[in-house]
GROMACS .gro file of C-alpha atoms in nm:
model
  446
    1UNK     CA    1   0.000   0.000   0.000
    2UNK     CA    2   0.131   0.370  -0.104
    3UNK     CA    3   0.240   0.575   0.169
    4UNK     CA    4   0.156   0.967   0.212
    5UNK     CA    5   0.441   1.191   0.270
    6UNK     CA    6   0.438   1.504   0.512
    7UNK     CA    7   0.695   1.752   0.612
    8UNK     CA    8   0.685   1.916   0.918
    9UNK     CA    9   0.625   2.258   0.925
   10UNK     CA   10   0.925   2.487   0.918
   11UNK     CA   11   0.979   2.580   1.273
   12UNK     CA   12   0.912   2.194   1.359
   13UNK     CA   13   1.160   2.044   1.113
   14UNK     CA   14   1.429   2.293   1.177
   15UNK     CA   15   1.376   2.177   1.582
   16UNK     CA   16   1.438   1.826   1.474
   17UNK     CA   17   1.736   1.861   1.289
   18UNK     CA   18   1.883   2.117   1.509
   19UNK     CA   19   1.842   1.804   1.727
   20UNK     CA   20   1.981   1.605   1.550
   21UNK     CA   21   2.293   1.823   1.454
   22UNK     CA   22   2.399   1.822   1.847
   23UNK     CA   23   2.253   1.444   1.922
   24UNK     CA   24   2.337   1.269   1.608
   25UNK     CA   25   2.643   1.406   1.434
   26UNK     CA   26   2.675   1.131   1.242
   27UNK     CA   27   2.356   1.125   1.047
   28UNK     CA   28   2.535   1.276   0.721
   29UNK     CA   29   2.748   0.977   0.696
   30UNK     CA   30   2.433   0.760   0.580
   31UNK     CA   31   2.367   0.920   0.279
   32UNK     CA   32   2.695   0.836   0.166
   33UNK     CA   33   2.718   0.510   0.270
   34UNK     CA   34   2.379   0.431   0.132
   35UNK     CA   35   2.465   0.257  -0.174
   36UNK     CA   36   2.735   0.076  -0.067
   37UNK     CA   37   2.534  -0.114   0.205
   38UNK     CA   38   2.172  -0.077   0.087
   39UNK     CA   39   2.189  -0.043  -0.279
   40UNK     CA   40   1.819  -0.164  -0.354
   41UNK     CA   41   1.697   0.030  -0.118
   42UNK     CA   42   1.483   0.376  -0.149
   43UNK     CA   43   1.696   0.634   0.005
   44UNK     CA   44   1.609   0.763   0.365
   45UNK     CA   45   1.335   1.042   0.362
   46UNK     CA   46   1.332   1.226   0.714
   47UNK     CA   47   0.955   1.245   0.652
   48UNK     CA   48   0.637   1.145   0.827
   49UNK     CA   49   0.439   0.848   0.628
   50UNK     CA   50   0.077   0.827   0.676
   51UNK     CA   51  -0.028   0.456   0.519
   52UNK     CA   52  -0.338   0.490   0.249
   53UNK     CA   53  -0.660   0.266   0.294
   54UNK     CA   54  -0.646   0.185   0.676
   55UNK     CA   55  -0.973   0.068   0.821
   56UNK     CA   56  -1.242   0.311   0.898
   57UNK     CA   57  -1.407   0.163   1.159
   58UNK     CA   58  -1.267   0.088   1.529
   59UNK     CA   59  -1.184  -0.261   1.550
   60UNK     CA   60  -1.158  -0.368   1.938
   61UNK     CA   61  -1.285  -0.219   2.234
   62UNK     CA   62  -1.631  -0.108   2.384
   63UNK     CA   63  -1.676   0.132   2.020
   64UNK     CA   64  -1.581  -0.145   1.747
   65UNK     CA   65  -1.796  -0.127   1.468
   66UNK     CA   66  -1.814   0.260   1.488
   67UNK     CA   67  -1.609   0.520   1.280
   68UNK     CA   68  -1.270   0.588   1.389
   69UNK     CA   69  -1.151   0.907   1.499
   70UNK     CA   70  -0.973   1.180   1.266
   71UNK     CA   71  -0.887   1.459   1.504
   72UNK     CA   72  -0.836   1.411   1.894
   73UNK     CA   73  -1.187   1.564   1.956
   74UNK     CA   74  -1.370   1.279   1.818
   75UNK     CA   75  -1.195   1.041   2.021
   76UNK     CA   76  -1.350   0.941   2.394
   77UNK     CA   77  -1.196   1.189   2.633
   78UNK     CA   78  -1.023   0.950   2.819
   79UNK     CA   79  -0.900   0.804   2.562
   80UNK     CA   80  -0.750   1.095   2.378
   81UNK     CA   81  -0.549   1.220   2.720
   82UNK     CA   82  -0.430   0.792   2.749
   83UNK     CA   83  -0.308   0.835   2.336
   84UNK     CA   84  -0.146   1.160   2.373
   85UNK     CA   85   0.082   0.993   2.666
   86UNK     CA   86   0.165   0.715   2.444
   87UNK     CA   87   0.229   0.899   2.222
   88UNK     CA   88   0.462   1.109   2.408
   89UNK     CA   89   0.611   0.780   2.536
   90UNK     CA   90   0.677   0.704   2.213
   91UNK     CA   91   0.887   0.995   2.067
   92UNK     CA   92   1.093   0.998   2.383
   93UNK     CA   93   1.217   0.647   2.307
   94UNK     CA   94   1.275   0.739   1.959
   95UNK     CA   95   1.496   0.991   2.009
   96UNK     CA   96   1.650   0.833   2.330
   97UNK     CA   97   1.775   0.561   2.174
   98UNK     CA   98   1.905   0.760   1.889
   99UNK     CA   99   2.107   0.953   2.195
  100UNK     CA  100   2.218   0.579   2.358
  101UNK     CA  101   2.374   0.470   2.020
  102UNK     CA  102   2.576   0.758   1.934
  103UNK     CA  103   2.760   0.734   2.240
  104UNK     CA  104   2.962   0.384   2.074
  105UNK     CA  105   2.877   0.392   1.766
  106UNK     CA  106   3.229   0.455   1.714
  107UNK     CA  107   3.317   0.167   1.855
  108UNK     CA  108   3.176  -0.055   1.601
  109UNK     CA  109   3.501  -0.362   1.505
  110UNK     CA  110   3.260  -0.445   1.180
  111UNK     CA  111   3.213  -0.159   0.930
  112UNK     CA  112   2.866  -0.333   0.793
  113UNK     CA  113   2.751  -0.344   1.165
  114UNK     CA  114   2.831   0.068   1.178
  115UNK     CA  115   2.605   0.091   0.885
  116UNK     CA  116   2.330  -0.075   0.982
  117UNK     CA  117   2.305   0.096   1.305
  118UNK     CA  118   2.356   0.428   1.172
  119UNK     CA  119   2.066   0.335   0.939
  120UNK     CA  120   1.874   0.252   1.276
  121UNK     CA  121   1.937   0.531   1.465
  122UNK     CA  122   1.853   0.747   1.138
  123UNK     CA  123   1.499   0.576   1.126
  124UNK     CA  124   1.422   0.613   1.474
  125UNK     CA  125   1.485   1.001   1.388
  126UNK     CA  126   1.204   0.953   1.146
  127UNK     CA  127   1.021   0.772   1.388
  128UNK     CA  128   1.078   1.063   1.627
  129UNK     CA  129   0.984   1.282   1.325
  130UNK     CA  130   0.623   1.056   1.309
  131UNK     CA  131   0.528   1.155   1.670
  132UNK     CA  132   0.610   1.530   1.621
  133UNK     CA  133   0.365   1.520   1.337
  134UNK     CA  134   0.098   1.338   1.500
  135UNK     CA  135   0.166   1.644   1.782
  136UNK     CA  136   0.138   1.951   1.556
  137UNK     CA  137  -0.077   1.811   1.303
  138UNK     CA  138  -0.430   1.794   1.554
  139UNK     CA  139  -0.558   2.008   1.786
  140UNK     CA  140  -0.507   1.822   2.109
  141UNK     CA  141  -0.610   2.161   2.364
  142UNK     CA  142  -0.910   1.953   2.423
  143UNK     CA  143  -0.681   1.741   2.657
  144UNK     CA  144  -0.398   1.932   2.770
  145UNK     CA  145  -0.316   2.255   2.814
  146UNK     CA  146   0.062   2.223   2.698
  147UNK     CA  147   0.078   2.451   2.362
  148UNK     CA  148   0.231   2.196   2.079
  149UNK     CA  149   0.545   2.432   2.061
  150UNK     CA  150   0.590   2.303   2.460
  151UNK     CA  151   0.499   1.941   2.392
  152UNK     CA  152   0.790   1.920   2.122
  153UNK     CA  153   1.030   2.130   2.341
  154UNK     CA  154   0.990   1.885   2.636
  155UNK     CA  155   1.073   1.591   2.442
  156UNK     CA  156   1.351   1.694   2.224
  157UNK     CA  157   1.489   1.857   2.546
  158UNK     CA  158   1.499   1.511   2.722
  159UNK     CA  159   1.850   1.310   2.782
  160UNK     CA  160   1.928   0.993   2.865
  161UNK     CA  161   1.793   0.944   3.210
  162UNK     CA  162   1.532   1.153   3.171
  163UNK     CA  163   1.333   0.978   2.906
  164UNK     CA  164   0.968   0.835   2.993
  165UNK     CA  165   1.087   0.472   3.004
  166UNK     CA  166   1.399   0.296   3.169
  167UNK     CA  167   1.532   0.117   2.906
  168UNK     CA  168   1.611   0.454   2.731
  169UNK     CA  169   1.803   0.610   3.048
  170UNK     CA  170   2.062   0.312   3.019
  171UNK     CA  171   2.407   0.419   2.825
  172UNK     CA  172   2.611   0.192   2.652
  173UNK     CA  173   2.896   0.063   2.771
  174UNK     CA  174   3.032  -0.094   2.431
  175UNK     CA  175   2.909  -0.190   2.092
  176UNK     CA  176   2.775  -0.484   2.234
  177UNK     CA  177   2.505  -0.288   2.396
  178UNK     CA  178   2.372  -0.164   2.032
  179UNK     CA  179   2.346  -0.447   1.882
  180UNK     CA  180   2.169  -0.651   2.184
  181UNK     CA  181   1.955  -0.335   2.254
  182UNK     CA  182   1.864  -0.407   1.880
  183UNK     CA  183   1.765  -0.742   1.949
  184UNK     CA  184   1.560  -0.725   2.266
  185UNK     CA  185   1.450  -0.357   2.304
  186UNK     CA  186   1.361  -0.281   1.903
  187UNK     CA  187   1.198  -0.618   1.934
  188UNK     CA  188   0.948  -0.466   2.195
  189UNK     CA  189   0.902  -0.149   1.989
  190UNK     CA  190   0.777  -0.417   1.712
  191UNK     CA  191   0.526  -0.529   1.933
  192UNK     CA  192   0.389  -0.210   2.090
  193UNK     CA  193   0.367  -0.071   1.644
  194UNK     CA  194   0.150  -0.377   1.578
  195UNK     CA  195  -0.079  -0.348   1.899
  196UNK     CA  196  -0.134   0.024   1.797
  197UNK     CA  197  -0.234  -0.027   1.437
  198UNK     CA  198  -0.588  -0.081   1.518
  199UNK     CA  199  -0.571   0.265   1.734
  200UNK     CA  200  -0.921   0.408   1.735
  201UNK     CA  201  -0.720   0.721   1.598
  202UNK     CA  202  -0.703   0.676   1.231
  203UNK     CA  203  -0.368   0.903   1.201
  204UNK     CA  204  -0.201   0.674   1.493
  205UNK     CA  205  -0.283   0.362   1.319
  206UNK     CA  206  -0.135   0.486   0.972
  207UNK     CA  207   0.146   0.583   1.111
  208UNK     CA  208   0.215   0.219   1.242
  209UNK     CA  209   0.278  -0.008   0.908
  210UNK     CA  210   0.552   0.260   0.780
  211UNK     CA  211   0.742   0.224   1.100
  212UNK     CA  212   0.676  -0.162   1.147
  213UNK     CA  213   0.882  -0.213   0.812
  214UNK     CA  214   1.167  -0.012   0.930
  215UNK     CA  215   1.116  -0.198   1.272
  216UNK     CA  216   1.183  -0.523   1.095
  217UNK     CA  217   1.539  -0.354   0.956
  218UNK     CA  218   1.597  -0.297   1.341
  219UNK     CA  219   1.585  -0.617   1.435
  220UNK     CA  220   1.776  -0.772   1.134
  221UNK     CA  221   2.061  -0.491   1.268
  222UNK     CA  222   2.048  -0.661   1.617
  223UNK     CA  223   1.990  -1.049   1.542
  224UNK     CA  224   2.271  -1.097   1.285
  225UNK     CA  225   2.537  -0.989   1.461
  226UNK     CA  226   2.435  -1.153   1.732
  227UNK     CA  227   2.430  -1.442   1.512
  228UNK     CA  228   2.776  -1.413   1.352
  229UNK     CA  229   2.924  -1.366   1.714
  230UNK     CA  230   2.796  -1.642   1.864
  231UNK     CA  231   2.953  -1.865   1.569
  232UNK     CA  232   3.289  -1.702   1.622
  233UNK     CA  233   3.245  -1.779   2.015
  234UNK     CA  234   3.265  -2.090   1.925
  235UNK     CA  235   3.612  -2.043   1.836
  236UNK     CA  236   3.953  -1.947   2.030
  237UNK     CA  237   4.018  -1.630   2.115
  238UNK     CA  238   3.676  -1.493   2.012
  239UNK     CA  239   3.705  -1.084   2.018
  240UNK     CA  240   3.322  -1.136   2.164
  241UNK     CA  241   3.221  -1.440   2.379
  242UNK     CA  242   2.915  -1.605   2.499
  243UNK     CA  243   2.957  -1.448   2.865
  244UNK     CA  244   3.003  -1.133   2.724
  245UNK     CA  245   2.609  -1.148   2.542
  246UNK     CA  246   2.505  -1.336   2.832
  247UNK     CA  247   2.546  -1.072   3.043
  248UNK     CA  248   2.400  -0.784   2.768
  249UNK     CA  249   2.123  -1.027   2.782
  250UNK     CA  250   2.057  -0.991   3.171
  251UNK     CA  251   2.123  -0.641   3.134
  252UNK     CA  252   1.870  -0.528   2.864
  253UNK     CA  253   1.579  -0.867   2.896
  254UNK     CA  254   1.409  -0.697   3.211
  255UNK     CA  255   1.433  -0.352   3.073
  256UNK     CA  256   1.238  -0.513   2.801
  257UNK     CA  257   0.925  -0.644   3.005
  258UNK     CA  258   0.907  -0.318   3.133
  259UNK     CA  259   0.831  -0.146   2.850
  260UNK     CA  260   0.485  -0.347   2.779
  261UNK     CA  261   0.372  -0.199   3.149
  262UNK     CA  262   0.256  -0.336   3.482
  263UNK     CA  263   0.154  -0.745   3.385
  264UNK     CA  264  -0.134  -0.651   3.522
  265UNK     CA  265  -0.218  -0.380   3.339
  266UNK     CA  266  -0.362  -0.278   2.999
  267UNK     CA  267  -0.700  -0.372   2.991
  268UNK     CA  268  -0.824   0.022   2.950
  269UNK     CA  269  -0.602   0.077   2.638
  270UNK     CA  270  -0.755  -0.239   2.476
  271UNK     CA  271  -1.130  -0.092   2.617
  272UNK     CA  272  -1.064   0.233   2.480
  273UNK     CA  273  -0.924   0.087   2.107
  274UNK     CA  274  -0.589   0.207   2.136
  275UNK     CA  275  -0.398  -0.134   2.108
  276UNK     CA  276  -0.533  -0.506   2.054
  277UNK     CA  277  -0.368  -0.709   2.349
  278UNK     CA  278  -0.314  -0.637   2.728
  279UNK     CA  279   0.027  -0.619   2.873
  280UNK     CA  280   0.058  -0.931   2.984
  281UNK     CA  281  -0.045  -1.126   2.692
  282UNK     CA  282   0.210  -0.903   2.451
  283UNK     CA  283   0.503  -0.909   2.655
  284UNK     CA  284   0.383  -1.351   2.712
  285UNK     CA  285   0.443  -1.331   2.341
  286UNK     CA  286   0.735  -1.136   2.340
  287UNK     CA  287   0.919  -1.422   2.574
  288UNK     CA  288   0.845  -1.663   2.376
  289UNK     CA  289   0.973  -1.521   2.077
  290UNK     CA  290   1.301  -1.392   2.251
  291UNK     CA  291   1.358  -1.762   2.363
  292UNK     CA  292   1.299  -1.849   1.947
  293UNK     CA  293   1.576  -1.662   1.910
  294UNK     CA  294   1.820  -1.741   2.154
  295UNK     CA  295   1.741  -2.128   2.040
  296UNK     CA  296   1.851  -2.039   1.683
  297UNK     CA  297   2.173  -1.810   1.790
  298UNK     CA  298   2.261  -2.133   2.061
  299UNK     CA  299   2.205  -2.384   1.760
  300UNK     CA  300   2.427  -2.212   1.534
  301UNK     CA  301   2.689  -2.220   1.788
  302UNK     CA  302   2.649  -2.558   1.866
  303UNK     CA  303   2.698  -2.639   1.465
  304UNK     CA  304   3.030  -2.397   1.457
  305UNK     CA  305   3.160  -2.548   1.783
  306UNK     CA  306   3.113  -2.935   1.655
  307UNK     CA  307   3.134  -2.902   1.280
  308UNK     CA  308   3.209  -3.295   1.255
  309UNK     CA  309   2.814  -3.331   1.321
  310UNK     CA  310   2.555  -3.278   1.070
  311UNK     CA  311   2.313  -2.988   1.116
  312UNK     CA  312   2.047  -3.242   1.271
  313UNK     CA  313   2.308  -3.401   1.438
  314UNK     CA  314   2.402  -3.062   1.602
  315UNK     CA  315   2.008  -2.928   1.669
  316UNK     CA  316   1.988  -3.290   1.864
  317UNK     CA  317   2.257  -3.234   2.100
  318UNK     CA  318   2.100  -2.862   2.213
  319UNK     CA  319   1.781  -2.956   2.223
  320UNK     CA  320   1.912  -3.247   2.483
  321UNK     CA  321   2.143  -3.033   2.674
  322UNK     CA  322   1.882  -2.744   2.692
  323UNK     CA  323   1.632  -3.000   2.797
  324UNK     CA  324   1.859  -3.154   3.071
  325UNK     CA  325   2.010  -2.844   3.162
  326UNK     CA  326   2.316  -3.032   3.225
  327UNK     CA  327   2.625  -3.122   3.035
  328UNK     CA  328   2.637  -3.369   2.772
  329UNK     CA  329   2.928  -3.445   2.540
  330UNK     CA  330   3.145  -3.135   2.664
  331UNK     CA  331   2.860  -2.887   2.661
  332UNK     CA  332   2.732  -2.749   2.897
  333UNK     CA  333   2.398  -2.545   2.957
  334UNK     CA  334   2.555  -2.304   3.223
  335UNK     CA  335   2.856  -2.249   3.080
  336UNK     CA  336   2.836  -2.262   2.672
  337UNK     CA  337   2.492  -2.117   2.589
  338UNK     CA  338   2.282  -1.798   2.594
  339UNK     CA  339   2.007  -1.811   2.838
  340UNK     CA  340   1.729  -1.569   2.908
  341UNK     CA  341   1.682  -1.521   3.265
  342UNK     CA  342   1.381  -1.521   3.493
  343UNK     CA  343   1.104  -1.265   3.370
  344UNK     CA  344   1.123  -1.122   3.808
  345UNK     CA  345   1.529  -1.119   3.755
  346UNK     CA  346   1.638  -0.733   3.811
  347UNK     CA  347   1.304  -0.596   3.776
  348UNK     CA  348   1.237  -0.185   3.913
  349UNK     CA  349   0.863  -0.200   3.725
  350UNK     CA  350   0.548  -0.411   3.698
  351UNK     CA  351   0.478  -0.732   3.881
  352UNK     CA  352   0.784  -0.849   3.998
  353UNK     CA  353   0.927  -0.473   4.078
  354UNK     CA  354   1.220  -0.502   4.327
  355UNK     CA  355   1.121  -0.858   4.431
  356UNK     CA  356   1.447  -1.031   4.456
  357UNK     CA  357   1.454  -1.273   4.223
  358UNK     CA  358   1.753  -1.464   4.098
  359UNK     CA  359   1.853  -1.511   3.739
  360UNK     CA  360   1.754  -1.888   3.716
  361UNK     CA  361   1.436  -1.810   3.955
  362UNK     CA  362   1.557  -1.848   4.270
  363UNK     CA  363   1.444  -1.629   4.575
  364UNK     CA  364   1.659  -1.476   4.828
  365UNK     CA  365   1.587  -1.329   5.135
  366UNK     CA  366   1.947  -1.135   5.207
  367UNK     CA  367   1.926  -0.827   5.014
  368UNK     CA  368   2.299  -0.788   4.962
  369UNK     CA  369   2.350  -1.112   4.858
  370UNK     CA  370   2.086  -1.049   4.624
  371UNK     CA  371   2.239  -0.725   4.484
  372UNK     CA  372   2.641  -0.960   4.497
  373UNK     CA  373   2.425  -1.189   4.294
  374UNK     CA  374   2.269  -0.966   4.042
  375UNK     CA  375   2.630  -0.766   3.975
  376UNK     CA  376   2.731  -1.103   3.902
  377UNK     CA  377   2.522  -1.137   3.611
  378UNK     CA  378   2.607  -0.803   3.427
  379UNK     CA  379   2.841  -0.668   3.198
  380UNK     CA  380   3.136  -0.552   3.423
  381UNK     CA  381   3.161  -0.198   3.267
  382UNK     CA  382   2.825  -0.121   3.384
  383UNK     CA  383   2.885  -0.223   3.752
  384UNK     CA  384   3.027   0.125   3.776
  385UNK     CA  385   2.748   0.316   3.649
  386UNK     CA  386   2.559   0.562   3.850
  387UNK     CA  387   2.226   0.357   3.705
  388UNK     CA  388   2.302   0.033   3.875
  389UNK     CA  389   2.417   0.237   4.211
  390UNK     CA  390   2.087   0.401   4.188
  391UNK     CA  391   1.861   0.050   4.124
  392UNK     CA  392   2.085  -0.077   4.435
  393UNK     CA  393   2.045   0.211   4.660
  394UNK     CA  394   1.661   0.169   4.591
  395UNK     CA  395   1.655  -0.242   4.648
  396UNK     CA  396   1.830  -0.177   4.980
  397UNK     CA  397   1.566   0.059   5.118
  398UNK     CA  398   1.294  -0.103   4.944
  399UNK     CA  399   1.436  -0.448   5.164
  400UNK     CA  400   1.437  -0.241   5.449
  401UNK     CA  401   1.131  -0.045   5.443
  402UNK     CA  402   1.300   0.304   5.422
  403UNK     CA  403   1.198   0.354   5.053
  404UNK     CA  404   0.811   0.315   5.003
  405UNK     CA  405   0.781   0.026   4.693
  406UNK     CA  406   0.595   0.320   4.497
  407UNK     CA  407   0.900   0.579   4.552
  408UNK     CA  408   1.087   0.381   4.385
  409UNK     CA  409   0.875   0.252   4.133
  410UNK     CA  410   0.951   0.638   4.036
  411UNK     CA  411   1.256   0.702   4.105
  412UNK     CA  412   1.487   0.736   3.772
  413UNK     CA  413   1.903   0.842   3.817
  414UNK     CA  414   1.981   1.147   3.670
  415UNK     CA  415   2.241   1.119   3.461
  416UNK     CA  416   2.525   1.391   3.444
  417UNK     CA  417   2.648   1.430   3.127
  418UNK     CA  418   2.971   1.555   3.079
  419UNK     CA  419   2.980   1.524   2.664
  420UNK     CA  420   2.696   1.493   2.412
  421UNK     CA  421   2.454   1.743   2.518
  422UNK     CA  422   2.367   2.044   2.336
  423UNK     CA  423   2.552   2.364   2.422
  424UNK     CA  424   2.252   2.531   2.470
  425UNK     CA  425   2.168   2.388   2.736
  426UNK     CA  426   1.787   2.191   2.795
  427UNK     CA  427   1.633   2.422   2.535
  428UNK     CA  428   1.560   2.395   2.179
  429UNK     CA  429   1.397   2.775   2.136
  430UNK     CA  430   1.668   2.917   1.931
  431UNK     CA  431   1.562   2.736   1.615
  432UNK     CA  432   1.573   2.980   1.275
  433UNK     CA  433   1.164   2.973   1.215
  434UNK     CA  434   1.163   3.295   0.919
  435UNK     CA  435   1.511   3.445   0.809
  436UNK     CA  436   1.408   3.748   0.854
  437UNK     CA  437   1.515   3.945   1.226
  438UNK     CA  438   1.804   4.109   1.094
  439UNK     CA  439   2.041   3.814   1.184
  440UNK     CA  440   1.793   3.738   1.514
  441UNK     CA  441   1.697   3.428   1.586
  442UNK     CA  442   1.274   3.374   1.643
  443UNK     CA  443   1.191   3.080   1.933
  444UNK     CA  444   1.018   2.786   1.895
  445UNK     CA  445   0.756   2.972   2.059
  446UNK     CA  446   0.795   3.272   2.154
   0.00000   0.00000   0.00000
């Protein structure tokens, strides 16, 4: 189906890449690269795409059957102020993330691997973009008194560690971290796009399909290097071993569930129409499909690490040792394989929120041997960070009642950034909206 192209207008798109300028330096290198590593592909248009020929009529909730809404006002009231925050949600991940992979994109030993992230981070711009428009494109006054000019200031002032959701307030510590933030986190975007393209809001759900296709490239960009590393694992003196993704795995998996919501939750977004499943049941999915893949990255190890076996051969001997959780014919479940850990493992949101749960499911009831035990688990460059000090600081008085459970539910680090941010400081009012001024600059909104 034909997409529908929209620019921004002026003062808007001159905000986002005045963004992306100070956030994203390296955006200019795509177009360069582009036909060298995507030669049948259209080139990148910093646009918002509106899908053609999207149903007209709501398709779940209490209103299914009746016509979908075109502008905020003709949506329920309660659910126009619940769409506005997602949508909010939304653009702060896409430009959070963009601001989590710059930081090593540099760091990248595979030039194809640079590429394709730079092509992610450049299409979660245009995600980013997508939001803005569904922002300044509607009159949302009905539900909020925040002038659009504010709305878009807020979010492309936001950092990492002050962006609506956790995952998004995590820096990288190495490449590692883009491509398995690729694989898990992208993964979840992918499922909260498809939930949302039978949004009561007909603009919302046309938005979706444009950015599930680039979602798709997302997950490619995570998955295959994942893939390629865990074959060379197999192999002395990998560069990248299994420990090392096991522990980006425990690092980023809970960060994932967290992003779907409370377990418990989501029943009024499906009520209103704004998605199709409730938290629990998407993010059930979600395991399941993360386990998929971590069978077929652990099966191509397998076939690298015994290449006298045949394929079937090879898929026999995981599917025993995975099954027996044991060792069998030097290897060994604990030791050789990627694992996903227990959904409660290093949780700060939802159901299992600051329960101390183990990585293989097992309780404690010491909360420092619980923290010991979680450190354990994780890559050792982030044991430093101020984000893990803060989760630990909060699991301590949690433990021992001196930090009420919804404080800290709450409670996000803030991080001080000593490189990266904009030199003019949280603001993005200084954006060029007419030349005219005599040289003077006019504000976002004045």
């Amino acid at each position: 189906m034909a997409d529908q192209q929209h620019q921004l207008p002026r003062q808007y798109h001159e905000a986002v890449l005045h963004w992306q300028r100070h956030n994203f330096p390296d955006y200019p290198r795509l177009e360069e690269q582009w036909d060298t590593y995507f030669p049948k592909d259209e080139p990148f248009c910093l646009c918002a795409r509106i899908q053609q020929n999207m149903p007209d009529q709501i398709e779940v909730g209490d209103r299914t059957g009746q016509p979908k809404a075109i502008v905020p006002t003709e949506l329920d009231p309660k659910a126009a102020e619940e769409l506005l925050a997602i949508i909010r949600a939304q653009a702060s991940t896409e430009f959070g993330s963009i601001q989590q992979h710059q930081a090593t994109l540099a760091r990248a030993s595979d030039p194809q691997d640079q590429a394709w992230v730079l092509r992610v981070m450049a299409e979660e711009l245009r995600h980013g973009y997508q939001m803005v428009h569904l922002l300044t494109s509607a009159d949302w006054s009905p539900v909020t008194d925040t002038k659009p000019q504010d709305m878009v200031e807020e979010i492309l002032s936001m950092k990492t560690g002050s962006h609506v959701l956790a995952a998004f307030n995590l820096e990288y510590d190495s490449f590692v971290d883009n491509v398995v933030f690729a694989a898990f986190i992208d993964r979840v975007g992918k499922y909260q796009l498809t939930m949302q393209k039978v949004n009561a809001y007909k603009p919302m759900a046309a938005s979706m399909p444009p950015m599930l296709r680039e979602e798709a490239f997302h997950l490619a960009a995570g998955v295959i290097p994942m893939r390629r590393w865990a074959e060379a694992a197999a192999k002395p003196d990998a560069l990248i071993t299994i420990e090392t993704l096991q522990r980006a795995v425990c690092k980023w998996f809970g960060r994932g569930l967290e992003m779907f919501g409370d377990e418990r939750g989501g029943k009024t977004a499906v009520k209103l129409g704004l998605k199709d499943k409730t938290n629990r049941v998407a993010q059930d999915e979600y395991i399941a499909e993360v386990e998929r893949m971590l069978d077929d990255i652990n099966q191509r190890y397998v076939r690298a690490r015994f290449p006298r076996l045949s394929r079937e051969e090879a898929d026999t001997l995981y599917a025993r040792v995975k099954a027996d959780r044991g060792a069998i014919d030097g290897l060994s479940w604990d030791d050789d394989l990627l694992k996903l850990p227990h959904p409660g493992f290093f949780r700060r949101r939802g159901e299992y929120a600051f329960q101390m749960i183990g990585v293989d499911g097992a309780t404690f009831d010491d909360v420092d041997r619980y923290i010991e035990h979680v450190r354990d688990h994780l890559p050792e460059a982030y044991l430093a960070s101020v984000d893990l000090k803060h989760w630990a600081d909060l699991q301590r008085g949690v433990v021992n009642g001196t930090v009420p459970l919804e404080n800290a539910l709450k409670s996000m680090p803030r991080l001080a950034r000593v490189g990266g941010a904009c030199p003019c400081a949280n603001s993005v009012r200084w954006v060029v909206e007419v030349p005219a001024n005599g040289g003077q600059e006019s504000r976002l909104n004045p």
